[in-house]
Short mmCIF file of C-alpha atoms in Angstrom, two decimals:
data_model
loop_
_atom_site.label_atom_id
_atom_site.label_comp_id
_atom_site.label_asym_id
_atom_site.label_seq_id
_atom_site.Cartn_x
_atom_site.Cartn_y
_atom_site.Cartn_z
CA MET P 215 -24.14 40.33 43.27
CA HIS P 216 -22.06 37.52 41.74
CA SER P 217 -18.53 37.64 43.10
CA TYR P 218 -15.42 37.52 40.93
CA LEU P 219 -13.97 35.30 43.68
CA SER P 220 -16.34 32.38 43.29
CA LEU P 221 -14.24 30.25 40.93
CA ASN P 222 -10.61 29.31 40.52
CA ARG P 223 -8.56 31.67 38.38
CA ARG P 224 -5.09 31.06 37.13
CA HIS P 225 -2.76 32.88 34.80
CA CYS P 226 -1.73 31.93 31.29
CA ILE P 227 1.64 30.36 30.57
CA ALA P 228 4.33 31.18 28.09
CA GLY P 229 3.36 30.89 24.48
CA VAL P 230 -0.30 31.19 25.10
CA ALA P 231 -2.80 31.67 27.02
CA SER P 232 -6.29 31.57 26.55
CA LEU P 233 -9.58 30.19 25.55
CA MET P 234 -10.57 33.31 23.72
CA ILE P 235 -14.33 33.19 24.16
CA ALA P 236 -15.75 32.03 27.47
CA HIS P 237 -19.03 30.21 28.04
CA PRO P 238 -21.81 32.73 27.37
CA LYS P 239 -23.30 32.76 30.88
CA MET P 240 -23.55 36.40 31.88
CA MET P 241 -22.86 37.58 35.39
CA ILE P 242 -25.86 38.82 37.36
CA GLY P 243 -25.38 42.38 38.66
CA VAL P 244 -27.57 44.97 40.30
CA ALA P 245 -28.79 47.83 38.12
CA SER P 246 -26.90 50.51 40.02
CA ALA P 247 -23.59 48.69 39.50
CA GLN P 248 -24.27 48.44 35.77
CA THR P 249 -24.27 52.20 35.35
CA ALA P 250 -22.13 53.38 38.26
CA VAL P 251 -19.23 50.94 38.04
CA LEU P 252 -16.86 53.62 36.74
CA GLU P 253 -17.96 56.47 39.00
CA ARG P 254 -15.85 55.22 41.88
CA SER P 255 -12.25 56.09 42.62
CA TRP P 256 -10.92 52.55 42.12
CA ALA P 257 -8.92 53.10 45.32
CA VAL P 258 -8.68 49.38 46.14
CA VAL P 259 -7.60 48.55 42.59
CA GLN P 260 -4.96 51.28 42.77
CA ALA P 261 -3.62 49.88 46.04
CA VAL P 262 -3.31 46.42 44.50
CA LEU P 263 -1.51 47.81 41.45
CA ASP P 264 0.89 49.64 43.76
CA ASP P 265 1.48 46.39 45.66
CA PHE P 266 2.25 44.48 42.44
CA VAL P 267 5.06 46.94 41.72
CA ALA P 268 6.30 47.23 45.31
CA GLU P 269 6.52 43.42 45.50
CA HIS P 270 8.43 43.30 42.19
CA ARG P 271 5.70 41.24 40.53
CA ALA P 272 6.08 43.46 37.46
CA ALA P 273 7.95 46.61 36.50
CA GLY P 274 4.67 48.35 35.70
CA VAL P 275 0.95 47.60 35.48
CA CYS P 276 -2.13 49.36 34.13
CA PHE P 277 -5.89 48.80 34.57
CA GLY P 278 -8.64 50.33 32.44
CA ALA P 279 -12.43 50.20 32.70
CA MET P 280 -15.37 51.62 30.75
CA ALA P 281 -19.12 51.25 31.25
CA GLY P 282 -22.36 52.89 30.24
CA ASN P 283 -21.85 56.31 28.68
CA LEU P 284 -19.05 57.26 31.04
CA PRO P 285 -15.50 57.90 29.77
CA PRO P 286 -12.76 55.35 30.38
CA ALA P 287 -11.00 55.28 33.74
CA TYR P 288 -7.36 54.20 34.07
CA ARG P 289 -5.20 53.34 37.05
CA SER P 290 -1.51 52.42 36.83
CA ALA P 291 1.68 51.93 38.82
CA GLY P 292 5.38 51.46 38.13
CA ALA P 293 7.45 52.08 35.02
CA LEU P 294 8.01 50.76 31.51
CA ALA P 295 10.94 48.64 32.76
CA PHE P 296 12.89 48.06 35.93
CA ASP P 297 15.66 50.27 34.52
CA ALA P 298 13.30 52.96 33.16
CA SER P 299 12.02 56.16 34.76
CA ILE P 300 9.06 56.60 32.39
CA ALA P 301 5.79 55.78 34.16
CA MET P 302 3.55 52.97 32.97
CA ASP P 303 0.14 54.24 31.81
CA GLU P 304 -2.68 53.55 29.36
CA ASN P 305 -0.48 54.58 26.42
CA SER P 306 2.39 52.22 27.27
CA ILE P 307 2.93 49.66 24.52
CA CYS P 308 2.77 46.01 25.62
CA ARG P 309 3.12 42.62 23.95
CA VAL P 310 -0.36 41.10 24.20
CA TYR P 311 0.56 37.63 22.96
CA SER P 312 -2.57 35.41 22.89
CA MET P 313 -4.97 38.33 23.06
CA THR P 314 -4.03 38.42 19.36
CA LYS P 315 -6.13 35.28 18.93
CA ASN P 316 -9.33 37.14 19.71
CA VAL P 317 -8.46 39.75 17.09
CA THR P 318 -7.88 36.98 14.53
CA ARG P 319 -11.23 35.47 15.43
CA ILE P 320 -12.96 38.82 14.86
CA ALA P 321 -11.09 39.35 11.57
CA THR P 322 -12.36 35.96 10.42
CA LEU P 323 -15.95 36.79 11.33
CA LEU P 324 -15.70 40.07 9.40
CA LEU P 325 -14.91 38.07 6.26
CA ILE P 326 -17.78 35.70 7.01
CA GLU P 327 -20.02 38.76 7.30
CA ASP P 328 -18.68 39.89 3.91
CA GLY P 329 -19.54 36.52 2.37
CA VAL P 330 -15.89 35.86 1.52
CA LEU P 331 -15.60 32.92 3.92
CA ALA P 332 -17.99 30.53 5.68
CA LEU P 333 -17.56 29.06 9.16
CA ASP P 334 -17.83 25.49 7.95
CA GLN P 335 -15.84 26.00 4.75
CA PRO P 336 -12.98 23.49 4.30
CA VAL P 337 -9.59 25.06 5.03
CA ALA P 338 -8.12 23.20 2.07
CA SER P 339 -10.32 25.23 -0.28
CA VAL P 340 -8.05 28.18 0.53
CA LEU P 341 -4.89 26.34 1.66
CA PRO P 342 -4.33 23.37 -0.67
CA GLU P 343 -1.34 22.46 1.49
CA PHE P 344 -3.89 20.81 3.81
CA ARG P 345 -5.55 18.57 1.22
CA ASN P 346 -3.92 15.36 2.44
CA LEU P 347 -4.03 15.63 6.21
CA ARG P 348 -2.86 12.78 8.41
CA VAL P 349 -3.49 12.19 12.12
CA ALA P 350 -0.88 10.93 14.58
CA THR P 351 -1.70 7.53 16.03
CA ASN P 352 1.23 7.64 18.46
CA PHE P 353 2.51 10.84 20.07
CA GLU P 354 5.97 9.30 20.56
CA GLY P 355 6.54 7.16 17.47
CA LEU P 356 4.52 9.57 15.32
CA THR P 357 2.95 6.91 13.20
CA SER P 358 -0.06 8.34 11.38
CA ARG P 359 -3.10 7.56 9.27
CA PRO P 360 -5.20 9.61 6.83
CA ALA P 361 -7.62 12.04 8.49
CA THR P 362 -11.28 11.06 8.20
CA ARG P 363 -12.72 14.49 9.02
CA THR P 364 -12.48 17.79 7.17
CA MET P 365 -10.74 20.73 8.83
CA THR P 366 -12.87 23.88 8.60
CA ILE P 367 -12.53 27.60 9.27
CA ARG P 368 -14.58 27.13 12.46
CA HIS P 369 -11.99 24.64 13.71
CA LEU P 370 -9.07 27.04 13.16
CA ILE P 371 -10.61 29.77 15.36
CA THR P 372 -11.86 27.49 18.17
CA ASP P 373 -8.72 25.44 18.94
CA SER P 374 -10.37 22.34 17.50
CA SER P 375 -8.48 21.97 14.21
CA GLY P 376 -6.37 19.06 15.42
CA LEU P 377 -3.20 21.08 14.77
CA GLY P 378 -0.51 21.05 17.44
CA ASN P 379 1.67 23.78 18.88
CA TRP P 380 4.89 24.21 20.78
CA THR P 381 4.87 25.73 24.27
CA PRO P 382 7.27 25.16 27.19
CA ALA P 383 4.64 22.86 28.74
CA SER P 384 4.39 20.66 25.66
CA ASP P 385 8.12 19.88 25.66
CA ALA P 386 7.50 17.49 28.54
CA GLY P 387 6.92 14.16 26.84
CA GLU P 388 5.17 15.18 23.63
CA ALA P 389 7.29 14.21 20.63
CA LEU P 390 4.92 15.80 18.12
CA HIS P 391 5.16 19.19 19.77
CA ARG P 392 8.92 18.91 20.15
CA LEU P 393 9.02 18.48 16.39
CA TYR P 394 7.30 21.84 16.08
CA ARG P 395 10.15 23.40 18.07
CA GLU P 396 12.90 21.58 16.20
CA ARG P 397 11.41 22.62 12.85
CA GLY P 398 11.00 26.25 13.90
CA ILE P 399 7.21 26.14 13.99
CA THR P 400 7.08 28.41 17.05
CA PRO P 401 5.28 31.59 15.93
CA GLY P 402 4.60 32.72 19.51
CA ASN P 403 8.32 32.62 20.34
CA PHE P 404 10.12 35.96 20.02
CA GLY P 405 13.38 37.73 20.74
CA GLN P 406 16.08 35.91 22.71
CA GLY P 407 14.03 32.72 22.70
CA LEU P 408 14.76 32.19 19.03
CA ALA P 409 18.47 31.71 19.75
CA ARG P 410 18.13 28.76 22.13
CA PRO P 411 19.73 25.41 21.27
CA GLY P 412 17.23 22.94 19.83
CA TYR P 413 15.07 25.60 18.18
CA GLY P 414 14.91 25.42 14.40
CA ARG P 415 14.96 28.50 12.20
CA GLN P 416 11.52 30.08 12.17
CA PRO P 417 9.76 30.38 8.80
CA ALA P 418 10.21 33.76 7.13
CA THR P 419 6.58 33.94 6.00
CA LEU P 420 3.16 32.52 6.82
CA HIS P 421 3.32 30.59 3.54
CA GLU P 422 6.47 28.80 4.71
CA LEU P 423 4.95 28.22 8.15
CA VAL P 424 1.90 26.46 6.71
CA ALA P 425 4.05 24.40 4.34
CA ARG P 426 6.07 23.09 7.29
CA VAL P 427 2.98 22.41 9.41
CA ALA P 428 1.34 20.48 6.57
CA GLU P 429 4.27 18.05 6.55
CA LEU P 430 3.52 16.92 10.12
CA PRO P 431 0.55 14.85 11.29
CA LEU P 432 -2.32 16.40 13.22
CA ALA P 433 -2.54 15.75 16.93
CA TYR P 434 -6.26 14.87 16.64
CA GLU P 435 -9.01 14.52 14.08
CA PRO P 436 -10.40 17.99 13.20
CA GLY P 437 -13.42 19.00 15.24
CA THR P 438 -13.05 16.37 17.95
CA VAL P 439 -10.80 17.69 20.74
CA LEU P 440 -10.19 21.06 22.36
CA HIS P 441 -6.42 21.41 21.90
CA TYR P 442 -4.24 24.52 22.05
CA SER P 443 -2.91 24.99 18.52
CA ILE P 444 -1.44 27.29 15.90
CA GLY P 445 -4.81 27.43 14.16
CA PHE P 446 -4.95 31.22 14.54
CA ASP P 447 -1.57 31.58 12.81
CA VAL P 448 -2.83 29.39 9.98
CA MET P 449 -5.99 31.53 9.87
CA ALA P 450 -3.85 34.61 9.27
CA LEU P 451 -2.65 33.07 6.00
CA VAL P 452 -6.22 32.16 5.03
CA ILE P 453 -7.12 35.84 5.46
CA GLU P 454 -4.13 36.95 3.38
CA ARG P 455 -5.01 34.61 0.52
CA VAL P 456 -8.71 35.50 0.32
CA THR P 457 -8.15 39.27 0.66
CA GLY P 458 -4.97 39.66 -1.35
CA MET P 459 -3.41 41.87 1.33
CA SER P 460 -1.07 41.31 4.26
CA TYR P 461 -2.72 40.32 7.50
CA GLY P 462 -1.43 43.46 9.17
CA ASN P 463 -2.92 45.70 6.49
CA PHE P 464 -6.27 43.91 6.73
CA LEU P 465 -6.43 44.51 10.48
CA LEU P 466 -5.47 48.15 10.00
CA LYS P 467 -8.18 48.66 7.39
CA ARG P 468 -11.04 46.84 9.11
CA LEU P 469 -10.32 47.14 12.85
CA PHE P 470 -7.43 49.23 14.07
CA GLY P 471 -8.01 52.21 11.77
CA PRO P 472 -11.78 52.53 12.32
CA LEU P 473 -11.41 51.99 16.09
CA GLY P 474 -8.63 54.55 16.46
CA MET P 475 -6.18 51.91 17.75
CA ALA P 476 -3.13 53.84 16.58
CA SER P 477 -0.68 52.01 18.86
CA THR P 478 -1.71 48.46 17.92
CA GLY P 479 0.05 46.33 15.33
CA PHE P 480 2.86 43.88 14.65
CA GLN P 481 5.61 46.48 14.90
CA VAL P 482 6.38 49.49 17.10
CA ALA P 483 7.18 52.58 15.05
CA ARG P 484 10.42 54.33 15.92
CA ALA P 485 8.41 57.42 16.83
CA ASP P 486 6.59 55.36 19.46
CA ALA P 487 9.63 53.48 20.81
CA GLY P 488 9.71 55.67 23.91
CA ARG P 489 6.39 54.13 25.03
CA LEU P 490 7.46 50.49 24.59
CA THR P 491 7.78 48.32 27.71
CA SER P 492 10.42 45.67 28.46
CA ASN P 493 9.27 42.09 28.94
CA TYR P 494 10.49 39.80 31.73
CA ASP P 495 10.59 36.09 32.48
CA ALA P 496 9.44 35.23 36.00
CA THR P 497 9.08 31.48 35.47
CA GLU P 498 10.91 29.06 37.72
CA GLY P 499 14.37 28.53 36.28
CA PHE P 500 13.75 31.24 33.67
CA ALA P 501 12.31 28.71 31.23
CA ASN P 502 11.44 31.22 28.52
CA THR P 503 14.80 32.90 28.00
CA SER P 504 18.05 32.09 26.30
CA PRO P 505 20.91 31.37 28.73
CA ASP P 506 22.85 34.26 27.18
CA ALA P 507 20.00 36.78 27.40
CA PRO P 508 21.38 40.22 28.38
CA PRO P 509 20.83 40.95 32.07
CA ASP P 510 18.85 43.88 33.41
CA ARG P 511 20.90 44.58 36.52
CA THR P 512 18.12 46.71 37.97
CA ALA P 513 15.59 43.85 37.84
CA PRO P 514 14.82 41.83 40.99
CA ALA P 515 16.25 38.34 41.35
CA ASN P 516 12.98 36.69 40.30
CA MET P 517 12.96 38.47 36.93
CA ARG P 518 15.09 37.95 33.84
CA LEU P 519 14.93 40.21 30.82
CA ILE P 520 13.32 38.61 27.76
CA ASP P 521 12.94 41.55 25.41
CA ASP P 522 14.63 44.88 26.13
CA ARG P 523 12.56 47.92 25.16
CA ALA P 524 15.65 49.55 23.63
CA THR P 525 16.49 46.66 21.31
CA SER P 526 13.13 44.89 21.07
CA VAL P 527 12.37 42.61 18.16
CA TRP P 528 9.09 44.56 17.81
CA LEU P 529 11.05 47.64 16.71
CA ALA P 530 12.02 45.88 13.47
CA PRO P 531 9.69 45.00 10.58
CA PRO P 532 8.23 41.54 11.24
CA ALA P 533 8.57 38.76 8.71
CA LEU P 534 6.03 36.41 10.23
CA LEU P 535 2.75 38.04 11.30
CA SER P 536 1.64 35.73 14.10
CA GLY P 537 -2.15 35.58 14.18
CA GLY P 538 -1.91 33.74 17.48
CA GLY P 539 0.48 35.95 19.43
CA GLY P 540 2.23 38.72 17.51
CA LEU P 541 0.44 41.96 18.37
CA VAL P 542 1.49 44.83 20.59
CA SER P 543 -1.11 47.23 21.98
CA THR P 544 -1.95 49.58 24.84
CA ALA P 545 -4.56 49.58 27.60
CA ARG P 546 -6.23 52.52 25.83
CA ASP P 547 -6.40 50.77 22.46
CA PHE P 548 -7.55 47.40 23.74
CA LEU P 549 -10.19 48.96 25.95
CA ARG P 550 -11.63 50.56 22.80
CA TYR P 551 -11.61 47.15 21.13
CA ALA P 552 -13.33 45.55 24.14
CA ARG P 553 -15.95 48.30 24.26
CA MET P 554 -16.70 47.70 20.58
CA LEU P 555 -17.45 44.04 21.37
CA LEU P 556 -19.60 45.06 24.33
CA ASP P 557 -21.60 47.45 22.14
CA GLU P 558 -22.22 44.81 19.47
CA GLY P 559 -19.83 46.04 16.82
CA THR P 560 -19.85 49.79 17.39
CA LEU P 561 -17.62 52.33 19.11
CA GLY P 562 -19.37 55.66 19.35
CA ASP P 563 -20.52 56.53 15.85
CA VAL P 564 -18.26 53.95 14.19
CA ARG P 565 -19.63 50.52 13.27
CA VAL P 566 -17.11 47.84 12.33
CA MET P 567 -19.45 44.85 12.20
CA ARG P 568 -23.14 44.04 12.23
CA PRO P 569 -24.80 43.32 15.58
CA GLU P 570 -25.42 39.70 14.62
CA THR P 571 -21.73 39.26 13.79
CA ALA P 572 -20.75 40.75 17.15
CA ARG P 573 -23.15 38.42 18.94
CA LEU P 574 -21.56 35.50 17.09
CA ALA P 575 -18.16 36.81 18.16
CA THR P 576 -19.11 36.80 21.84
CA GLY P 577 -21.03 33.52 21.71
CA ASP P 578 -19.92 29.91 21.69
CA ILE P 579 -19.08 28.85 18.12
CA ARG P 580 -17.21 25.68 18.98
CA PRO P 581 -18.24 22.52 17.12
CA ALA P 582 -20.78 20.28 18.84
CA GLY P 583 -19.48 17.30 20.77
CA LEU P 584 -15.99 18.73 21.26
CA ALA P 585 -14.00 16.82 23.89
CA GLU P 586 -12.81 19.02 26.75
CA PRO P 587 -9.17 19.05 27.93
CA SER P 588 -8.24 15.96 29.89
CA ALA P 589 -5.27 14.10 31.30
CA ALA P 590 -5.00 12.05 28.11
CA ALA P 591 -2.00 12.10 25.77
CA GLY P 592 -1.12 15.61 24.73
CA ALA P 593 -2.58 17.24 27.84
CA GLY P 594 0.46 19.49 28.23
CA THR P 595 -0.95 21.89 25.68
CA ARG P 596 -4.64 21.13 26.14
CA ALA P 597 -4.31 22.01 29.82
CA LEU P 598 -3.71 25.62 28.80
CA LEU P 599 -7.33 25.84 27.76
CA ARG P 600 -8.62 24.78 31.17
CA THR P 601 -7.32 27.93 32.82
CA LEU P 602 -9.89 30.56 33.78
CA LEU P 603 -8.17 33.88 33.02
CA ILE P 604 -11.10 36.24 33.47
CA PRO P 605 -14.00 36.52 35.94
CA PRO P 606 -16.58 33.73 35.58
CA GLY P 607 -19.52 34.72 33.43
CA THR P 608 -17.55 37.26 31.40
CA ILE P 609 -16.10 37.13 27.89
CA GLY P 610 -12.50 37.79 26.87
CA GLY P 611 -9.05 36.33 27.31
CA GLY P 612 -5.41 36.90 28.16
CA GLY P 613 -1.84 36.81 27.00
CA ALA P 614 1.32 35.11 28.27
CA ALA P 615 2.97 38.27 29.64
CA GLY P 616 0.13 39.08 32.04
CA THR P 617 -2.27 40.96 29.78
CA LEU P 618 -6.05 40.52 30.15
CA PHE P 619 -9.26 41.91 28.68
CA TRP P 620 -12.88 41.08 29.35
CA ILE P 621 -16.39 42.39 28.88
CA ASP P 622 -19.20 42.02 31.41
CA LYS P 623 -22.52 42.35 29.61
CA ALA P 624 -24.56 42.35 32.82
CA ARG P 625 -22.62 45.30 34.21
CA ARG P 626 -22.22 46.96 30.81
CA GLY P 627 -18.50 47.05 31.47
CA ALA P 628 -15.30 46.60 29.46
CA PHE P 629 -12.00 46.00 31.27
CA VAL P 630 -8.31 45.60 30.48
CA PHE P 631 -5.17 44.86 32.50
CA MET P 632 -1.59 45.16 31.23
CA ALA P 633 1.67 43.82 32.66
CA GLN P 634 4.83 42.46 31.04
CA ALA P 635 5.95 39.49 33.12
CA MET P 636 5.67 35.83 32.13
CA TYR P 637 5.02 33.53 35.10
CA GLY P 638 4.71 30.23 33.26
CA ASN P 639 2.90 28.03 35.78
CA PRO P 640 -0.69 29.33 36.05
CA ALA P 641 -0.75 28.60 39.77
CA ARG P 642 2.08 31.08 40.33
CA SER P 643 0.41 34.08 38.73
CA PRO P 644 0.18 36.98 41.17
CA PHE P 645 -2.35 39.03 39.23
CA GLN P 646 -5.86 37.72 38.67
CA THR P 647 -7.05 36.70 42.12
CA ARG P 648 -6.03 39.94 43.78
CA LEU P 649 -7.13 42.17 40.91
CA PHE P 650 -10.61 40.67 40.68
CA ALA P 651 -11.04 40.84 44.45
CA ALA P 652 -10.08 44.54 44.37
CA ILE P 653 -12.59 45.24 41.60
CA GLU P 654 -15.33 43.59 43.68
CA GLN P 655 -14.42 45.66 46.72
CA ASP P 656 -14.53 48.91 44.74
CA VAL P 657 -17.88 47.97 43.21
CA ALA P 658 -19.31 46.92 46.59
CA ALA P 659 -18.20 50.20 48.17
CA HIS P 660 -20.50 52.15 45.78
CA PRO P 661 -23.46 49.84 45.03
#
C-alpha cells in the first residue's frame, strides 16, 4: 500500500494556501482498504488529535472520513476556543480560507457545463476592466509593457492569470505585491489584520476590487507562470456578472443548498454563532495580527487571538465576497462537498454536476507549458504553490488556518481536517505529517 509518509508535506501559510487540484496520479490501495477504511475505530487518529490539543497546537481539531457506502465517521478534540467550554466537533464553524478556491473552481465549471462560460474565453469579454493589460518588467521599479497574451477563464482558476497577490511572504522584497497591500487589495485579510499600519482600505465590492487590480501591471504574462494570485476573487465577479446574482447566492443555489451544506457561506448567522470557533496566530512574531489585537488570556504563549468568536467579522454581513478565501464551513459540510467530488458530481440521490464536469474538476486543467514555481523574481508568492498539503496521489487542498480536505479515488475515501491556527511558515506546521501517519496506522491495523 502506498504510504502517506513517502513525500514531504508542509502546511499552508497565511493568506493562502493551496494548489487546489493536485496531479491526477491516484494512490494504489488494496481492495479491502477501499471498502473498510471507515470500519475502524480511528484510535491512532484520535490520539494524535488529543495530542494536538494537549500540546496547545490548536484550541480544537476535528477529523472526518467517508468511504464506500458507509456513513461518515468523525473524531475531534478540544474546544471552540482556548477560553471556551464548548467542545469542537463536526458542526463547529471554521474559517476555511483557501479551501474557498476549490469551491470557486467548481462554481466556474458549473457555468461552463451550462454553456454560459468557456474555459478559454477571454476574461475581458466579461470584465472590460482587463482590456488593456500590462505586464511588469521590473518587480521593484514597476516599469511595464503591454501584455501580448490574452487572460482567460482557465487562467483565473489555475493560478496562471499573471495577477499578483499580497501575502505576508510576498512583503519581503516584492514591490508589486506591497502595492496590493498599500492599495487595500488584500481580500484574504480579515478582522484585526485590516487595521494594521500600511494597509489600505479594502474595496467595498468585487467591482471596486477589480477596478483597483486593473490599474496595476500583471506579475507575468497570462498562461505562462504558476503564481499564487487573486484570480479566484476576480472569478467571483465574473460569476456575478454572467449570472446576475451575488456570488454567495449562486453558491447557495447551485452547491450549498443541494448538498445540504447549511453551515457554509460568507457569514455566520446569529443563530449559529454559538458554533463559531476563534482563530489564532501561531506564526513567529505573530505576523498576521495587529499589534493592538485583543488578548485571549487563556491562550498559550505561542498563540495570539486573530478573530474572537464573540466579535468575529464573520458575524456581520460581508461587503466583499472573497472567492479566494472568504468562506466558513464545518467538517460535516465540507465532507459532503468532498464526497460529491469523489462520486463524480452526486451526493446520494442529488446530482449537482455531470460526471464529465466532475472529472474535469478533479483533473489537471492548467494550461500547457506552464512554468513551475522557482527561485526567480516573485518566488515569495509562487513558493506557496510548491507546498504539498495533502497525501501524494490524492486531490484536494487546504486553508491558512489549518483546514484540509482531500479525496482518495483508489480508496474510495473523502477526508477533512479542521483547525483554527495559522502557522505561517509551512515547515512549522504541526498537523499534516502526524495526521497522515496516524491515518496510515489505522488503515494498516485493519487491512
